[in-house]
Amino acid sequence: MQSSVDLASSVESAVGLHRVREPAGVLPQAAWRLDPDPRIGPDEVRVAVERLNLDAASFRQLRDAHRDDGDAIRAEVLRIITERGKMHNPVTGSGGMLIGTVDEVGPCSPLGLAPGDRIATLVSLTLTPLAVTDGLADWDGRSEQVPCRGHAILFARSVAAKLPDDLDPRLALAVLDVCGAPALTARVVSQHLRRDPDRPPTVAVIGGAGKSGSLSLAAARRSGAARTVGVVPTTVERDRLAAAGLADAVALADARDTVALARAVTTALGAPADITVVCVDVPGCEHGAVLATADGGTVIFFSMSTSFTAAALGAEGLAADVTMLIGNGYVPGHADYALQLVRDDPALRSLLAARLSAD
Amino acid sequence: MQSSVDLASSVESAVGLHRVREPAGVLPQAAWRLDPDPRIGPDEVRVAVERLNLDAASFRQLRDAHRDDGDAIRAEVLRIITERGKMHNPVTGSGGMLIGTVDEVGPCSPLGLAPGDRIATLVSLTLTPLAVTDGLADWDGRSEQVPCRGHAILFARSVAAKLPDDLDPRLALAVLDVCGAPALTARVVSQHLRRDPDRPPTVAVIGGAGKSGSLSLAAARRSGAARTVGVVPTTVERDRLAAAGLADAVALADARDTVALARAVTTALGAPADITVVCVDVPGCEHGAVLATADGGTVIFFSMSTSFTAAALGAEGLAADVTMLIGNGYVPGHADYALQLVRDDPALRSLLAARLSAD
């Protein structure tokens, strides 16, 4: 009994329950409002914020809702942070991550950080207490990357990565933001290989030219995929991904068009994919992903636009025996793995850098 | 190329694309409106409907929205079916299943059915064309089980089970409605055992006294779980589940209370669970389920109330290395497996029968 009580009370402090203002008793991510008080507890860390990186689904929603009006988007983000004590888009339920410099470290923090460390948070902004002091004055409201002055709080069970010296910080931040995707893709490819060593799996990545998509393609190949296809929605992305050479094939399809998506993957691989990785931030891709996947295969949903019921009922309705994974942003070693992929592959690095410049 | 084009066109007909009225190009489950024309195509089957079994999340929403007013609930269900050509709750996104007698079978149907067969559909009502002819006159609007006259259409890739002669049809229907849960639970327990034969996994079932929960507990035990705990929200359910002896331990907790849920599981098992199965139809259980699960463990989400983003961001925010599965209602052999569990275990059968009477 003792151990479980210890577990519960240490969990309560480690996950930041004391920062929850309303409703009481829920974890910070589920809370409507957090307390961003700059005074830290013994196991907390305070970070001086430099830049927020909004989740793609969140930024898209804000842009759509405010018709690309940068001033209105900035005002809305500022309003959310002020009201909620965190950057947690109430419509999409998603957040993003941040970059900053460690300011103060509590004596009991287990994160291994020291004042002056430049870090990126690898836990979502939806559970990170945050206060902004500059009114986001340096942001034009037209990019996911938000220059920002203020502070954020890390808990004992937060995850943060020190920024590498050898990569552009903006590139590193973009990679770290989605580093769970390549790590989980690599794990699932390895699991399929262990189960059937004589038949390496084929892998389809929907949204293969995006950040998480291109990293997932690189991870699938490195982990031993037999053949990979990246599916993209435009000829520009098709040409860009083909030029980078990250996938064995590149196919053009609107991922929301169920039959078109299944046909594109099946044509490129000669059969449905053993593993399908969904990295596009638009709703309605669940059925196409299921239909593009072979019986006994696996679909990994990384898009925050994924509908749980659409996936569950879609697979059932298609009598599809596929394993469907909710993409977990945390896999041990994910940050180092993703950064190493970028270091090792100049084409991947160029693709990601080009995306950053275009943003 | 030929094979993929064949695949795509056969899929288009097999999954019922020709029954989609709006919007065009999506699968029947994603459609707003289906065409329930009683004239069947060559690979279709028409069923004379006897009874609908509404999905628990859907019925709960209807009951809450109409404050337990049976007449209003009946009118709303009738309105949905008439407007959408299927029983697809637009709020919850979920449906249910039906029972009926095969009326006509197209010459190319692969389902192995014949006129006169009494069957239950194992694909969701959200993708099953349905027309009602009796105005649901025999239903009081106060139960998930809806007596109903009308017809439904099955596609080539639908799944239907002939009703067994040796079980009460209402019991069989209730079991078949959730038969994906015990089958997937059994598969995940077996996978853990194969990976680590010397350490059988522990299993926690949240909502262990419900239909899918009690079946999942029975499946976990039969598949070789080391120890099982059923978590329930009330003392009535606790006593009922304890009396049935389906779990090694029974614990009382509100699954929406993250810390209470984690503490209940950890106390009952002496440690977090290797496998956690979420079978409660209320929102907000994602974080508790993740926190109740050991590193390297698996959470299976069967509840249609599951939020994809809450699960994904919750696990990330807790730095929890857990595999999260979207409960797929289709696992080959799931109907026979679930019915056999019920035949083999009188206590399970009694528990399910008692739940049916209480409904």
XYZ file of C-alpha atoms in Angstrom:
718
model
C 0.000 0.000 0.000
C 2.815 2.347 0.913
C 4.312 2.306 -2.561
C 1.094 3.237 -4.293
C 0.411 6.132 -1.937
C 3.958 7.352 -2.518
C 3.436 7.016 -6.237
C 0.220 8.991 -6.135
C 1.544 11.855 -4.021
C 4.792 12.143 -5.967
C 2.808 12.091 -9.185
C 0.548 14.847 -7.910
C 3.465 17.198 -7.411
C 5.550 15.986 -10.350
C 2.836 16.577 -12.927
C 1.959 20.039 -11.672
C -1.433 19.510 -10.043
C -0.712 22.445 -7.710
C -0.650 24.778 -10.742
C -4.207 23.889 -11.761
C -6.650 26.710 -11.037
C -9.835 25.313 -12.582
C -11.389 22.843 -12.600
C -9.764 21.320 -9.531
C -8.381 17.766 -9.576
C -7.575 17.501 -13.277
C -4.107 17.432 -14.797
C -2.668 20.654 -16.220
C -3.436 19.628 -19.802
C -7.110 19.100 -19.011
C -7.364 22.288 -16.968
C -9.114 25.369 -18.249
C -6.749 27.667 -16.385
C -3.251 27.304 -14.946
C -1.373 29.494 -12.504
C 1.774 30.898 -14.173
C 3.132 32.391 -10.940
C 6.875 32.972 -11.587
C 7.820 31.767 -8.097
C 8.861 28.119 -8.546
C 8.387 25.125 -6.254
C 11.304 22.905 -5.182
C 10.948 20.519 -8.161
C 10.113 23.169 -10.776
C 12.126 25.119 -13.334
C 11.429 28.651 -14.653
C 12.327 29.410 -18.246
C 12.720 32.824 -19.862
C 10.780 32.392 -23.095
C 12.185 33.434 -26.478
C 9.841 31.848 -28.962
C 6.654 29.798 -29.108
C 6.080 27.271 -31.871
C 2.327 26.894 -32.331
C 0.958 23.471 -33.208
C 0.134 23.340 -36.935
C -3.534 22.405 -36.383
C -3.927 25.253 -33.905
C -2.331 27.850 -36.163
C -4.392 26.686 -39.122
C -7.591 27.065 -37.103
C -6.601 30.535 -35.925
C -5.734 31.582 -39.470
C -9.003 30.242 -40.838
C -11.070 31.772 -38.043
C -9.475 35.185 -38.538
C -9.118 35.013 -42.321
C -5.346 35.485 -42.299
C -5.634 38.763 -40.378
C -2.309 38.801 -38.501
C -3.345 41.437 -35.973
C -6.501 39.534 -35.078
C -4.564 36.269 -34.763
C -2.014 37.924 -32.474
C -4.754 39.406 -30.300
C -6.469 36.030 -30.064
C -3.297 34.182 -29.028
C -2.571 36.836 -26.430
C -6.127 36.562 -25.124
C -5.854 32.758 -24.817
C -2.567 32.932 -22.912
C -3.808 35.639 -20.565
C -7.101 33.896 -19.875
C -5.821 30.329 -19.552
C -2.290 30.815 -18.212
C -1.093 28.631 -21.113
C -1.240 28.583 -24.918
C -4.003 26.010 -25.276
C -6.235 26.572 -28.313
C -9.755 25.871 -27.011
C -11.018 24.896 -30.477
C -8.354 22.400 -31.541
C -7.320 21.378 -28.033
C -3.698 21.619 -29.114
C -0.787 23.872 -28.201
C 2.779 23.620 -29.448
C 6.121 24.054 -27.719
C 8.593 26.781 -26.751
C 12.234 27.708 -26.753
C 13.961 29.682 -24.032
C 16.729 29.937 -21.472
C 16.630 28.370 -18.038
C 16.267 31.114 -15.451
C 15.963 29.318 -12.114
C 16.053 25.644 -11.107
C 14.433 24.306 -7.934
C 16.725 22.229 -5.693
C 14.666 19.037 -6.273
C 14.199 19.280 -10.058
C 15.193 15.994 -11.757
C 15.477 17.485 -15.253
C 19.241 18.029 -15.167
C 19.014 21.670 -16.233
C 21.094 24.643 -15.071
C 20.498 28.395 -15.341
C 21.671 29.616 -18.745
C 20.838 26.389 -20.624
C 19.053 27.072 -23.898
C 16.253 24.529 -24.154
C 13.162 23.511 -26.016
C 10.203 22.064 -24.148
C 9.074 18.707 -25.485
C 5.817 18.684 -23.556
C 2.882 20.510 -25.025
C 2.135 24.170 -24.384
C -1.331 22.916 -23.385
C 0.096 21.922 -19.995
C 2.875 24.487 -19.574
C 2.167 27.500 -17.331
C 3.007 30.561 -19.416
C 2.918 34.322 -19.012
C 3.702 36.858 -21.733
C 5.145 40.285 -20.936
C 5.685 41.914 -24.346
C 2.170 41.683 -25.785
C 3.688 39.558 -28.601
C 4.759 42.878 -30.127
C 7.458 41.265 -32.304
C 5.052 38.802 -33.978
C 3.116 39.619 -37.120
C 0.579 36.845 -36.518
C 1.408 35.196 -39.829
C 3.691 32.308 -38.799
C 3.560 29.390 -36.378
C 6.796 30.657 -34.862
C 6.025 33.387 -32.350
C 8.806 35.608 -30.926
C 7.798 36.209 -27.328
C 9.037 37.593 -24.005
C 7.763 36.046 -20.802
C 8.262 33.015 -18.616
C 7.155 29.394 -18.468
C 7.237 26.735 -15.750
C 8.487 23.142 -16.103
C 7.433 20.371 -13.698
C 9.452 17.397 -12.501
C 7.858 15.175 -15.154
C 8.184 17.688 -17.988
C 10.545 16.880 -20.828
C 12.998 19.434 -22.189
C 15.914 19.142 -24.577
C 19.009 21.301 -24.568
C 19.352 22.914 -27.965
C 22.235 21.539 -29.994
C 25.096 23.897 -30.895
C 25.468 22.543 -34.422
C 21.966 23.242 -35.757
C 20.032 26.439 -36.419
C 17.827 26.882 -33.320
C 14.736 27.425 -35.478
C 15.426 24.181 -37.309
C 16.095 22.332 -34.054
C 12.862 23.650 -32.563
C 10.852 22.559 -35.576
C 12.397 19.093 -35.422
C 11.981 18.703 -31.664
C 8.340 19.756 -31.918
C 7.509 16.580 -33.845
C 10.287 14.272 -32.681
C 7.829 11.700 -31.325
C 6.734 10.852 -34.879
C 10.018 9.514 -36.275
C 10.778 7.702 -33.002
C 7.418 5.907 -32.933
C 7.594 5.153 -36.661
C 11.022 3.582 -36.117
C 9.687 1.536 -33.221
C 6.707 0.202 -35.181
C 8.875 -0.689 -38.203
C 11.259 -2.530 -35.871
C 8.380 -4.392 -34.219
C 7.069 -5.551 -37.622
C 10.595 -6.646 -38.555
C 11.008 -8.602 -35.335
C 7.696 -10.361 -35.939
C 8.526 -11.204 -39.537
C 12.261 -10.749 -40.220
C 12.027 -12.155 -43.736
C 9.465 -9.622 -44.894
C 10.428 -6.030 -44.077
C 7.320 -3.840 -43.984
C 6.285 -1.259 -46.536
C 5.542 2.189 -45.151
C 3.251 4.945 -46.438
C 3.564 8.406 -44.923
C 0.562 10.635 -45.556
C 1.818 14.206 -45.626
C 5.330 13.008 -46.411
C 6.727 16.445 -47.284
C 5.838 18.037 -43.946
C 7.939 18.208 -40.811
C 6.785 15.060 -39.055
C 6.189 13.350 -42.404
C 9.677 13.814 -43.831
C 11.256 12.816 -40.521
C 9.023 9.722 -40.404
C 10.040 8.754 -43.937
C 13.705 9.032 -42.982
C 13.082 7.011 -39.823
C 11.180 4.288 -41.709
C 14.000 3.853 -44.203
C 16.697 3.822 -41.540
C 14.734 1.241 -39.518
C 14.639 -1.198 -42.413
C 11.406 -0.565 -44.319
C 11.269 -2.530 -47.566
C 9.805 0.358 -49.527
C 8.383 3.742 -48.621
C 5.926 6.108 -50.250
C 5.256 9.707 -49.329
C 1.792 10.989 -50.199
C 1.450 14.741 -50.740
C -1.408 17.016 -51.820
C 0.283 19.318 -54.351
C 2.669 19.089 -57.274
C 4.989 21.555 -55.525
C 5.318 19.215 -52.549
C 5.597 16.220 -54.837
C 8.529 17.733 -56.687
C 10.175 18.875 -53.491
C 9.903 15.453 -51.822
C 10.987 13.619 -54.966
C 14.025 15.878 -55.275
C 14.973 15.185 -51.661
C 14.900 11.451 -52.354
C 13.550 10.652 -48.893
C 10.975 8.137 -50.181
C 11.157 5.326 -52.729
C 8.020 6.721 -54.332
C 6.046 9.954 -54.123
C 2.315 9.995 -54.829
C -0.134 12.811 -55.268
C -3.523 12.575 -53.496
C -5.911 14.531 -51.329
C -5.786 12.578 -48.066
C -9.416 13.447 -47.365
C -10.470 11.604 -50.512
C -10.681 8.104 -49.111
C -10.613 6.152 -52.317
C -8.014 8.366 -53.981
C -5.680 7.979 -51.008
C -6.040 4.195 -50.907
C -5.488 4.010 -54.647
C -2.380 6.223 -54.526
C -0.718 4.139 -51.809
C -1.688 0.806 -53.375
C -0.420 1.874 -56.766
C 2.899 3.134 -55.416
C 3.608 0.061 -53.271
C 1.887 -2.579 -55.430
C -0.333 -3.436 -52.453
C -1.718 -1.706 -49.354
C 0.946 -0.528 -46.887
C 2.003 -2.601 -43.893
C 2.412 0.605 -41.911
C 0.644 3.886 -42.633
C 1.729 7.037 -40.843
C -0.743 9.945 -40.871
C 1.027 13.303 -40.603
C -1.447 15.692 -42.253
C -3.157 18.284 -40.131
C -6.579 18.170 -41.750
C -9.670 16.311 -40.549
C -11.138 13.387 -42.462
C -8.092 11.273 -43.319
C -8.967 8.336 -41.063
C -10.869 6.179 -43.533
C -8.385 6.609 -46.347
C -5.529 5.681 -44.026
C -7.343 2.524 -42.905
C -8.228 1.571 -46.464
C -4.614 2.142 -47.560
C -3.335 -0.331 -44.948
C -2.986 -4.099 -45.342
C -4.795 -6.547 -43.082
C -2.603 -7.146 -40.059
C -0.964 -3.753 -40.602
C -0.657 -0.679 -38.412
C -1.873 2.901 -38.769
C -0.131 5.537 -36.659
C -2.170 8.714 -36.290
C 0.006 11.724 -35.520
C -2.362 14.409 -36.737
C -4.097 16.306 -33.951
C -7.049 16.566 -36.327
C -7.685 12.821 -35.995
C -11.183 11.880 -34.873
C -11.203 8.948 -32.480
C -14.704 7.835 -33.459
C -14.070 8.196 -37.188
C -11.030 5.945 -36.890
C -12.663 3.365 -34.626
C -15.915 3.140 -36.530
C -14.218 3.441 -39.892
C -11.993 0.421 -39.335
C -14.930 -1.553 -37.977
C -17.127 -0.502 -40.878
C -14.478 -1.562 -43.375
C -13.946 -4.871 -41.568
C -10.286 -3.874 -41.504
C -8.027 -5.814 -39.166
C -5.557 -3.006 -38.575
C -3.872 -1.856 -35.383
C -4.511 1.863 -34.872
C -2.107 3.809 -32.676
C -2.668 7.194 -31.105
C 0.629 8.934 -31.817
C 2.299 9.414 -28.442
C 4.580 12.454 -28.542
C 6.860 10.843 -25.972
C 9.181 7.983 -26.798
C 12.390 7.674 -24.761
C 15.326 9.098 -26.715
C 13.072 10.765 -29.275
C 14.847 14.144 -29.288
C 18.330 12.766 -29.910
C 17.008 10.342 -32.509
C 15.295 13.052 -34.552
C 18.218 15.474 -34.361
C 20.582 12.715 -35.500
C 18.340 11.958 -38.496
C 18.656 15.607 -39.514
C 22.436 15.655 -39.000
C 22.898 12.480 -41.026
C 20.751 13.415 -43.998
C 21.538 16.672 -45.817
C 18.470 16.268 -48.065
C 16.192 16.002 -45.038
C 17.865 19.032 -43.508
C 17.396 21.048 -46.686
C 13.750 20.064 -46.976
C 13.044 21.112 -43.397
C 15.002 24.343 -43.789
C 13.079 25.191 -46.969
C 9.785 24.632 -45.136
C 10.910 26.937 -42.351
C 11.822 29.697 -44.813
C 8.475 29.309 -46.559
C 6.542 29.637 -43.287
C -1.111 -1.133 -61.877
C -3.968 -3.416 -62.817
C -4.238 -4.902 -59.336
C -4.497 -1.551 -57.607
C -7.166 -0.293 -59.962
C -9.107 -3.514 -59.391
C -8.705 -3.067 -55.677
C -9.953 0.476 -55.771
C -13.028 -0.237 -57.886
C -13.991 -3.357 -55.964
C -13.551 -1.410 -52.746
C -15.784 1.365 -54.039
C -18.672 -1.014 -54.538
C -17.929 -3.293 -51.575
C -17.971 -0.502 -49.008
C -21.176 1.068 -50.291
C -19.940 4.270 -51.931
C -22.944 4.147 -54.297
C -25.267 4.591 -51.278
C -23.664 7.906 -50.270
C -25.928 10.883 -51.031
C -23.923 13.699 -49.471
C -21.189 14.706 -49.438
C -20.010 12.794 -52.488
C -16.832 10.718 -52.428
C -16.738 9.895 -48.712
C -17.382 6.500 -47.171
C -20.848 5.750 -45.769
C -19.728 6.318 -42.188
C -18.446 9.804 -42.981
C -21.491 10.688 -45.053
C -24.147 13.050 -43.802
C -26.873 11.189 -45.676
C -27.213 7.683 -47.103
C -29.745 6.280 -49.561
C -31.747 3.492 -47.893
C -33.485 2.440 -51.127
C -34.814 -1.095 -50.472
C -33.779 -2.286 -53.945
C -30.445 -4.049 -53.464
C -27.396 -4.210 -55.711
C -25.840 -7.528 -56.763
C -23.452 -7.653 -53.765
C -25.887 -6.276 -51.175
C -28.232 -7.832 -48.621
C -31.538 -6.416 -47.345
C -32.487 -7.120 -43.748
C -35.935 -6.804 -42.160
C -35.124 -4.968 -38.933
C -36.463 -6.118 -35.558
C -34.452 -4.135 -33.067
C -31.798 -1.412 -32.906
C -29.229 -1.357 -30.136
C -28.090 2.235 -29.692
C -24.482 2.868 -28.791
C -24.199 3.691 -25.073
C -22.529 7.072 -25.626
C -25.227 8.021 -28.131
C -28.107 7.012 -25.876
C -26.578 8.810 -22.925
C -26.276 12.002 -24.969
C -29.876 11.742 -26.167
C -31.091 11.122 -22.633
C -29.133 14.060 -21.268
C -30.186 16.388 -24.098
C -33.860 15.525 -23.620
C -33.797 15.177 -19.844
C -35.019 11.556 -19.842
C -38.159 12.496 -21.800
C -38.851 9.235 -23.665
C -41.197 10.777 -26.227
C -38.682 13.465 -27.108
C -35.881 10.908 -27.376
C -38.008 8.722 -29.683
C -38.870 11.703 -31.886
C -35.206 12.685 -32.084
C -34.040 9.202 -33.097
C -36.766 9.017 -35.717
C -35.761 12.441 -37.017
C -32.108 11.409 -37.292
C -32.932 8.203 -39.190
C -35.303 9.970 -41.570
C -32.913 12.829 -42.251
C -29.673 10.846 -42.541
C -30.866 7.477 -43.863
C -29.002 5.876 -40.949
C -28.940 6.029 -37.140
C -25.895 8.236 -36.768
C -25.997 10.529 -33.743
C -24.572 13.807 -35.050
C -23.395 14.889 -31.587
C -21.506 11.773 -30.476
C -20.674 10.526 -33.966
C -21.674 7.033 -32.882
C -24.468 4.631 -33.796
C -24.956 1.106 -32.527
C -26.057 -2.101 -34.257
C -29.225 -3.960 -35.224
C -30.888 -7.334 -35.212
C -33.139 -8.618 -37.965
C -33.958 -11.305 -40.500
C -32.370 -11.547 -43.924
C -34.947 -10.644 -46.527
C -33.104 -10.727 -49.856
C -29.528 -11.583 -50.846
C -27.850 -10.283 -54.007
C -26.270 -12.967 -56.196
C -22.746 -11.611 -55.622
C -22.910 -11.076 -51.845
C -19.907 -12.706 -50.108
C -21.469 -12.665 -46.625
C -22.771 -16.229 -46.701
C -26.273 -15.250 -45.650
C -29.624 -16.679 -46.830
C -33.162 -15.332 -46.585
C -34.629 -16.238 -43.207
C -31.310 -16.059 -41.298
C -31.646 -14.139 -38.040
C -28.593 -11.929 -37.785
C -26.966 -9.102 -35.919
C -24.927 -6.515 -37.784
C -21.429 -6.084 -36.431
C -20.725 -2.908 -38.353
C -21.904 0.349 -36.922
C -25.323 1.826 -37.607
C -23.389 4.950 -38.612
C -22.688 3.331 -41.996
C -25.750 1.131 -42.429
C -28.528 2.435 -44.693
C -31.720 2.245 -42.633
C -35.390 3.116 -43.086
C -38.029 2.862 -40.359
C -41.692 2.148 -41.194
C -43.415 1.970 -37.788
C -42.484 5.367 -36.368
C -40.718 3.463 -33.540
C -44.211 3.088 -32.029
C -43.191 0.160 -29.834
C -40.316 1.998 -28.147
C -40.730 4.085 -25.015
C -37.495 6.005 -25.609
C -36.086 4.871 -22.278
C -33.746 2.035 -23.278
C -30.829 1.552 -25.649
C -32.712 -1.379 -27.179
C -35.199 -0.063 -29.713
C -37.930 -2.343 -31.146
C -38.264 -1.247 -34.747
C -39.862 -2.221 -38.076
C -38.054 -1.275 -41.264
C -35.182 -2.386 -43.436
C -31.418 -2.067 -43.548
C -28.824 -2.697 -46.253
C -25.570 -4.652 -45.862
C -22.637 -4.210 -48.228
C -20.122 -6.801 -49.419
C -17.652 -5.689 -46.750
C -20.192 -5.455 -43.929
C -19.902 -7.924 -41.066
C -22.927 -9.781 -39.715
C -23.241 -12.709 -37.314
C -25.992 -15.291 -37.331
C -27.678 -15.261 -33.941
C -26.952 -18.378 -31.907
C -29.852 -20.675 -30.998
C -28.627 -21.322 -27.473
C -28.576 -17.745 -26.145
C -31.310 -15.185 -25.489
C -31.271 -12.943 -28.605
C -31.178 -9.789 -26.482
C -28.154 -11.125 -24.611
C -26.472 -12.185 -27.850
C -27.083 -8.747 -29.352
C -25.623 -6.993 -26.342
C -22.545 -9.221 -26.478
C -22.060 -8.909 -30.249
C -22.339 -5.124 -30.000
C -19.081 -4.973 -28.041
C -17.370 -8.166 -29.183
C -14.362 -6.298 -30.551
C -13.319 -5.375 -26.995
C -12.686 -8.862 -25.580
C -11.063 -9.989 -28.837
C -8.612 -7.074 -28.907
C -7.931 -7.388 -25.174
C -7.097 -11.060 -25.696
C -4.807 -10.194 -28.590
C -2.899 -7.549 -26.628
C -2.488 -9.830 -23.606
C -1.169 -12.566 -25.911
C 1.239 -10.129 -27.572
C 2.638 -9.067 -24.185
C 2.988 -12.736 -23.219
C 4.815 -13.575 -26.439
C 7.199 -10.694 -25.853
C 7.873 -11.661 -22.255
C 6.645 -15.214 -21.551
C 8.056 -15.263 -18.033
C 6.118 -12.231 -16.897
C 2.397 -12.437 -17.711
C 0.901 -8.932 -17.820
C -1.415 -7.384 -15.280
C -4.634 -5.925 -16.687
C -6.859 -3.119 -15.418
C -10.301 -2.717 -16.946
C -11.867 0.684 -16.340
C -15.628 0.185 -16.286
C -15.192 -3.496 -15.481
C -18.837 -4.153 -14.623
C -20.207 -2.976 -17.957
C -20.795 -5.021 -21.092
C -17.467 -4.543 -22.842
C -15.685 -4.290 -19.485
C -16.864 -7.601 -18.053
C -16.198 -9.363 -21.348
C -12.707 -7.828 -21.460
C -11.983 -9.001 -17.906
C -13.009 -12.533 -18.857
C -10.895 -12.351 -22.015
C -7.847 -11.044 -20.113
C -8.017 -13.890 -17.606
C -8.515 -16.558 -20.251
C -5.595 -15.167 -22.276
C -3.199 -15.551 -19.375
C -3.156 -12.246 -17.491
C -1.212 -12.506 -14.224
C -3.736 -10.467 -12.278
C -6.757 -8.379 -13.211
C -8.565 -5.462 -11.596
C -11.942 -4.089 -12.541
C -12.476 -0.427 -11.693
C -16.089 0.697 -11.176
C -17.717 3.972 -10.136
C -20.346 2.808 -7.594
C -20.614 0.429 -4.658
C -23.500 -1.344 -6.411
C -21.279 -2.164 -9.377
C -18.405 -3.030 -7.070
C -20.493 -5.589 -5.213
C -21.925 -6.988 -8.430
C -18.532 -7.429 -10.062
C -16.976 -8.851 -6.902
C -19.817 -11.371 -6.602
C -19.323 -12.451 -10.205
C -15.653 -13.170 -9.491
C -14.570 -12.000 -12.954
C -11.595 -9.995 -11.668
C -8.896 -10.732 -9.105
C -9.609 -7.360 -7.523
C -12.355 -4.779 -7.759
C -11.638 -1.121 -7.065
C -13.895 1.879 -6.647
C -12.957 5.109 -8.428
C -14.360 7.852 -10.619
C -12.471 7.300 -13.876
C -12.564 11.050 -14.607
C -10.564 11.702 -11.440
C -7.086 11.179 -12.833
C -5.203 10.741 -9.598
C -7.929 8.656 -7.937
C -8.013 6.276 -10.903
C -4.233 5.849 -10.989
C -4.173 5.295 -7.257
C -6.973 2.702 -7.358
C -5.267 0.633 -10.041
C -1.821 0.905 -8.484
C -3.130 -0.106 -5.083
C -5.045 -3.102 -6.432
C -2.188 -4.431 -8.558
C 0.753 -3.305 -6.402
C 2.051 -1.307 -9.387
C 0.653 0.398 -12.503
C -1.035 -1.994 -14.949
C 0.790 -3.481 -17.924
C -2.426 -3.223 -19.923
C -5.273 -0.806 -19.222
C -8.581 -1.227 -21.035
C -10.911 1.788 -21.023
C -14.554 0.750 -21.304
C -16.375 3.656 -19.682
C -18.564 5.863 -21.839
C -17.747 9.178 -20.226
C -15.293 11.821 -21.434
C -12.158 12.668 -19.503
C -10.695 9.263 -18.621
C -7.644 9.510 -20.861
C -5.159 10.932 -18.398
C -6.110 8.598 -15.575
C -5.760 5.603 -17.873
C -2.294 6.724 -18.986
C -1.198 7.428 -15.423
C -2.499 3.997 -14.320
C -0.337 2.227 -16.909
C 3.275 1.105 -16.491
C 6.060 2.353 -18.747
C 6.185 0.078 -21.766
C 2.538 -0.838 -21.234
C -0.522 -0.499 -23.439
C -3.774 1.432 -23.105
C -6.702 0.254 -25.223
C -9.382 2.910 -25.610
C -12.785 1.389 -26.380
C -14.919 4.281 -25.194
C -16.420 6.340 -28.003
C -16.064 9.304 -25.629
C -12.280 9.148 -25.946
C -10.621 12.377 -27.079
C -7.736 11.773 -29.458
C -5.923 14.968 -28.491
C -6.434 14.450 -24.751
C -4.866 10.997 -25.028
C -1.998 12.048 -27.295
C -1.099 15.203 -25.402
C -1.767 13.607 -22.025
C 0.738 10.815 -22.566
C 3.267 13.281 -23.923
C 2.675 15.655 -21.039
C 3.175 12.876 -18.518
C 6.314 11.655 -20.303
C 4.570 8.282 -20.366
C 6.025 5.654 -22.689
C 2.760 3.815 -23.279
C 1.315 2.389 -26.481
C -2.187 3.768 -27.009
C -4.585 1.809 -29.201
C -7.770 3.047 -30.785
C -10.172 0.182 -30.077
C -10.972 -1.370 -33.444
C -14.401 -2.989 -33.348
C -13.301 -5.554 -35.911
C -10.982 -8.416 -35.046
C -11.339 -11.620 -37.078
C -13.334 -14.188 -35.125
C -14.518 -11.638 -32.570
C -18.189 -12.678 -32.571
C -17.565 -16.370 -31.934
C -14.926 -15.553 -29.325
C -17.229 -13.295 -27.303
C -20.211 -15.663 -27.497
C -18.005 -18.536 -26.334
C -16.807 -16.489 -23.345
C -20.440 -16.047 -22.353
C -21.266 -19.721 -22.849
C -18.275 -20.834 -20.792
C -18.766 -18.528 -17.837
C -22.119 -18.606 -16.021
C -21.091 -15.686 -13.794
C -20.347 -13.523 -16.829
C -23.653 -14.528 -18.383
C -25.545 -13.639 -15.208
C -23.819 -10.286 -14.917
C -24.679 -9.378 -18.515
C -28.265 -10.618 -18.144
C -28.695 -8.550 -14.979
C -27.470 -5.462 -16.818
C -29.949 -6.087 -19.613
C -32.852 -6.400 -17.165
C -31.790 -3.207 -15.430
C -31.709 -1.279 -18.712
